[in-house]
Amino acid sequence: MAERPSGSLTSRHFRSEMVPLPQRPADAVLLRNIFVSVAPGARAAMQGPTHRPQLLPGEVIPSSVVAEVVAAPPGGPEPGSIVGGAAGWQEYSVVPTSDIWPLERIGELSQHLGLLGRNGLTAYFGVREVAQLRAGETVVVSGAAGGVGHLAGQLARIAGARVVGITGSDEKNEVLRRRLGYPAVVNRRSPSFADDLRAACPADVDVYFDTVGGLILESVLPLLARHGRVVCCGVTAQYDLDRPPPAPAGLALQLIAKSLRMQGFLVADYLPEWGAAQRELYALQRSGELTALEEIRDGLDSAPGALIEMMAGGNIGQFTVRLAPDPAGWPS
Ligand SMILES: NC(=O)c1ccc[n+]([C@@H]2O[C@H](COP(=O)([O-])OP(=O)(O)OC[C@H]3O[C@@H](n4cnc5c(N)ncnc54)[C@H](OP(=O)(O)O)[C@@H]3O)[C@@H](O)[C@H]2O)c1
């Protein structure tokens, strides 16, 4: 990060540097990154503290990575093995061994940052654990064409829900309808958004899978059914703001009056269950029930532009940046 942004991201907020490899502390691993993710969480960290400390100018943009282990402490992963990790937009990273995890040897390697990585797992645990979804319920998903959202909506559909997707463009909504089987879609940028949303939800909304917060959360709250649930996954709408927006008006009374539940979660809360979830997500993809969308860009220098585009709503599915070719022998 070259400087802390205020408002929308631009290329001047980023800088790329060639530096010597840092010394590896005794309890750390040296990784050669193969894929790095592009995610709004990086923008959030540039703004202020989240589940990680605020990023300072000169620090590396944080990201999930898929990487080859180059060197590790005795008893650690074998050099040459492929792992997932919390690292950053770097060709090589030195991270504590506690920040890497083994990968299930399934799927395309890049999918370990999408369907089989944080996004797929966030969708999975948000829908399966936090939403407590029942067949026949109405589920609204915001950011519904995004990395998490396009999978969350499909998982809700597979669980028997009627899914209503919210995105920022008619083109994305067409993809949701045609390729992902969403029965109803709404464009958040339309002047008639509130009416369109109400019309798309003739029955009350049982679950709101919220990836954006802000005004969309405020619009969905009054539509919730008694005992409705809000799955607080992300607040992309506030990541560009210097101060978080005020909470929706009358929030507490809305929660009380309809016995609503609003619950935040982090995908890391479910770490011990990741393996089983990855195998299930992969099986759903193989059976054709679940479609995972990803776009891969090449080279570290493409990462800032991809994040700028994502924050402006330009992505459909996951954006991933490839830094090195897939290693030989990875199953697909
Ligand atoms: N809880 C967890 O453990 C966890 C894990 C992973 C991600 N997350 C969070 O989940 C959210 C989605 O992540 P993702 O990687 O899947 O990103 P994404 O949804 O693929 O990309 C962000 C999308 O947000 C929408 N957006 C941007 N600015 C907006 C605004 N002002 N108001 C409303 N929508 C706006 C845009 O879509 P449209 O223009 O189509 O609306 C954009 O494409 C993020 O907030 C992320 O931090 C949480």
Coordinates of C-alpha atoms in Angstrom, one line a residue, residues 99-321:
D99 CA -0.8 -19.1 8.9
I100 CA -0.6 -22.0 6.4
W101 CA -2.9 -25.0 6.0
P102 CA -2.8 -28.2 3.9
L103 CA -4.9 -28.4 0.8
E104 CA -7.4 -31.2 -0.1
R105 CA -5.9 -32.7 -3.3
I106 CA -9.1 -32.0 -5.3
G107 CA -10.2 -29.7 -8.1
E108 CA -8.2 -27.1 -10.0
L109 CA -5.5 -25.5 -7.9
S110 CA -6.8 -21.9 -8.5
Q111 CA -10.2 -23.0 -7.1
H112 CA -8.5 -23.2 -3.7
L113 CA -9.0 -19.5 -3.6
G114 CA -12.5 -19.7 -4.9
L115 CA -15.0 -22.6 -4.6
L116 CA -12.6 -24.6 -2.4
G117 CA -11.1 -21.6 -0.6
R118 CA -12.3 -18.8 1.6
N119 CA -15.1 -17.7 -0.7
G120 CA -16.7 -21.2 -1.1
L121 CA -16.2 -22.0 2.5
T122 CA -17.7 -18.6 3.6
A123 CA -20.8 -19.3 1.4
Y124 CA -21.0 -22.8 2.7
F125 CA -20.9 -22.0 6.5
G126 CA -22.9 -18.9 6.1
V127 CA -25.7 -20.8 4.4
R128 CA -25.4 -24.1 6.3
E129 CA -24.5 -23.0 9.8
V130 CA -25.4 -19.4 10.3
A131 CA -28.6 -19.1 8.2
Q132 CA -30.2 -22.2 9.7
L133 CA -32.1 -22.5 6.4
R134 CA -35.2 -24.6 5.8
A135 CA -36.5 -25.8 2.5
G136 CA -39.2 -23.5 1.0
E137 CA -37.8 -20.3 2.7
T138 CA -37.1 -17.1 0.8
V139 CA -33.4 -16.0 0.8
V140 CA -32.1 -12.7 -0.4
V141 CA -28.4 -12.5 -1.3
S142 CA -26.5 -9.2 -1.9
G143 CA -23.3 -9.1 -4.0
A144 CA -25.1 -12.1 -5.5
A145 CA -22.7 -12.4 -8.5
G146 CA -19.6 -11.9 -6.3
G147 CA -17.0 -14.5 -5.2
V148 CA -19.0 -15.4 -2.1
G149 CA -22.5 -14.4 -3.2
H150 CA -22.7 -16.4 -6.4
L151 CA -22.0 -19.6 -4.4
A152 CA -24.1 -18.6 -1.4
G153 CA -27.2 -18.2 -3.6
Q154 CA -26.7 -21.5 -5.3
L155 CA -26.1 -23.3 -2.0
A156 CA -29.4 -21.8 -0.7
R157 CA -31.2 -22.9 -3.9
I158 CA -29.7 -26.4 -3.5
A159 CA -31.1 -26.4 0.1
G160 CA -34.6 -25.8 -1.4
A161 CA -34.9 -22.1 -0.9
R162 CA -36.3 -19.5 -3.3
V163 CA -33.4 -17.2 -3.9
V164 CA -33.5 -13.5 -4.8
G165 CA -30.2 -12.0 -5.9
I166 CA -29.2 -8.4 -5.7
T167 CA -26.3 -7.1 -7.9
G168 CA -25.3 -3.8 -9.4
S169 CA -25.9 -4.5 -13.1
D170 CA -28.5 -6.0 -15.5
E171 CA -25.6 -7.9 -17.2
K172 CA -24.7 -9.7 -13.9
N173 CA -28.4 -10.4 -13.2
E174 CA -28.6 -12.1 -16.6
V175 CA -25.7 -14.4 -15.7
L176 CA -27.5 -15.2 -12.4
R177 CA -30.7 -16.0 -14.1
R178 CA -29.3 -18.0 -17.0
R179 CA -26.2 -19.7 -15.7
L180 CA -26.9 -20.0 -12.0
G181 CA -30.6 -20.6 -11.9
Y182 CA -31.7 -17.6 -9.7
P183 CA -35.5 -17.3 -10.1
A184 CA -35.5 -13.5 -9.2
V185 CA -32.9 -10.8 -9.5
V186 CA -32.8 -7.1 -8.6
N187 CA -30.5 -4.3 -9.7
R188 CA -29.4 -2.2 -6.7
R189 CA -28.6 0.8 -8.9
S190 CA -32.1 1.0 -10.4
P191 CA -34.1 4.1 -9.3
S192 CA -37.0 1.7 -8.5
F193 CA -34.8 -0.7 -6.4
A194 CA -36.9 -0.7 -3.2
D195 CA -40.1 -1.5 -5.2
D196 CA -38.3 -4.0 -7.4
L197 CA -37.1 -5.8 -4.3
R198 CA -40.5 -5.9 -2.7
A199 CA -42.0 -7.2 -5.9
A200 CA -39.3 -9.9 -6.1
C201 CA -40.2 -11.1 -2.6
P202 CA -43.9 -11.7 -2.6
A203 CA -43.5 -13.8 0.6
D204 CA -41.6 -12.2 3.5
V205 CA -37.8 -12.8 3.5
D206 CA -36.7 -15.5 5.9
V207 CA -32.9 -15.1 5.4
Y208 CA -30.8 -12.2 4.2
F209 CA -27.3 -13.2 3.3
D210 CA -25.6 -9.8 3.6
T211 CA -22.3 -9.2 1.9
V212 CA -22.5 -5.4 1.5
G213 CA -24.3 -3.8 4.5
G214 CA -25.3 -0.1 4.2
L215 CA -28.4 1.0 2.4
I216 CA -29.2 -2.5 1.0
L217 CA -29.3 -3.9 4.6
E218 CA -31.6 -1.0 5.5
S219 CA -33.9 -1.9 2.5
V220 CA -34.1 -5.6 3.3
L221 CA -34.7 -5.4 7.1
P222 CA -38.4 -4.3 6.9
L223 CA -39.1 -7.2 4.5
L224 CA -37.9 -9.9 7.0
A225 CA -40.4 -12.4 8.2
R226 CA -40.9 -13.1 11.9
H227 CA -37.9 -15.1 13.2
G228 CA -36.0 -14.0 10.1
R229 CA -32.2 -14.2 10.1
V230 CA -29.5 -11.9 8.8
V231 CA -26.2 -13.5 8.0
C232 CA -23.7 -10.7 8.4
C233 CA -20.9 -11.8 6.0
G234 CA -19.4 -8.6 4.8
V235 CA -19.9 -4.8 4.6
T236 CA -18.4 -4.0 1.2
A237 CA -20.5 -0.8 0.9
Q238 CA -18.6 0.8 3.8
Y239 CA -15.0 -0.2 2.9
D240 CA -14.5 2.9 0.8
L241 CA -15.9 5.2 3.6
D242 CA -13.7 7.1 6.1
R243 CA -16.3 6.5 8.8
P244 CA -18.7 3.6 9.0
P245 CA -22.3 4.6 8.2
P246 CA -24.8 4.8 11.1
A247 CA -26.7 1.6 11.9
P248 CA -30.0 1.2 10.1
A249 CA -32.7 3.5 11.7
G250 CA -34.6 1.7 14.5
L251 CA -32.5 -1.4 14.2
A252 CA -33.1 -2.7 17.7
L253 CA -36.8 -2.3 17.5
Q254 CA -36.9 -4.1 14.2
L255 CA -35.0 -7.0 15.7
I256 CA -37.2 -7.2 18.7
A257 CA -40.6 -6.7 17.0
K258 CA -40.1 -9.7 14.7
S259 CA -37.7 -11.8 16.9
L260 CA -35.0 -11.4 14.2
R261 CA -31.5 -12.8 14.5
M262 CA -28.5 -10.9 13.1
Q263 CA -25.3 -12.9 13.3
G264 CA -21.8 -12.2 12.1
F265 CA -19.2 -14.9 11.5
L266 CA -15.7 -15.5 10.2
V267 CA -15.0 -18.4 7.9
A268 CA -12.0 -19.2 10.2
D269 CA -14.5 -20.0 13.0
Y270 CA -15.1 -23.3 11.2
L271 CA -11.5 -24.3 10.4
P272 CA -11.8 -27.8 11.7
E273 CA -14.7 -28.4 9.3
W274 CA -13.1 -27.0 6.2
G275 CA -12.0 -30.4 4.7
A276 CA -15.5 -32.0 4.8
A277 CA -17.0 -28.8 3.4
Q278 CA -14.5 -28.6 0.6
R279 CA -15.2 -32.2 -0.4
E280 CA -18.9 -31.5 -0.4
L281 CA -18.5 -28.3 -2.5
Y282 CA -16.3 -30.2 -5.0
A283 CA -18.9 -33.0 -5.2
L284 CA -21.7 -30.5 -5.9
Q285 CA -19.6 -29.0 -8.7
R286 CA -18.8 -32.4 -10.2
S287 CA -22.5 -33.3 -10.2
G288 CA -23.3 -30.1 -12.0
E289 CA -25.5 -28.7 -9.3
L290 CA -23.1 -25.9 -8.4
T291 CA -21.3 -23.6 -10.9
A292 CA -18.2 -21.8 -9.7
L293 CA -17.2 -18.7 -11.7
E294 CA -13.6 -17.4 -11.6
E295 CA -11.5 -15.1 -13.7
I296 CA -7.7 -15.5 -13.6
R297 CA -5.4 -12.6 -14.3
D298 CA -1.7 -13.0 -14.8
G299 CA 1.2 -11.2 -13.0
L300 CA 1.4 -9.3 -9.7
D301 CA 1.0 -6.0 -11.5
S302 CA -2.6 -7.0 -12.4
A303 CA -3.7 -7.3 -8.8
P304 CA -4.3 -3.6 -8.0
G305 CA -6.4 -3.0 -11.1
A306 CA -8.4 -6.1 -10.3
L307 CA -9.2 -4.9 -6.8
I308 CA -10.1 -1.4 -8.1
E309 CA -12.4 -3.1 -10.6
M310 CA -14.0 -5.4 -8.0
M311 CA -14.7 -2.5 -5.6
A312 CA -16.5 -0.8 -8.6
G313 CA -18.6 -3.9 -9.1
G314 CA -16.7 -5.1 -12.2
N315 CA -16.3 -8.8 -11.2
I316 CA -18.5 -11.8 -11.8
G317 CA -17.3 -14.6 -9.4
Q318 CA -13.8 -14.8 -8.0
F319 CA -10.9 -12.7 -9.3
T320 CA -7.6 -14.6 -8.9
V321 CA -4.1 -13.6 -9.9

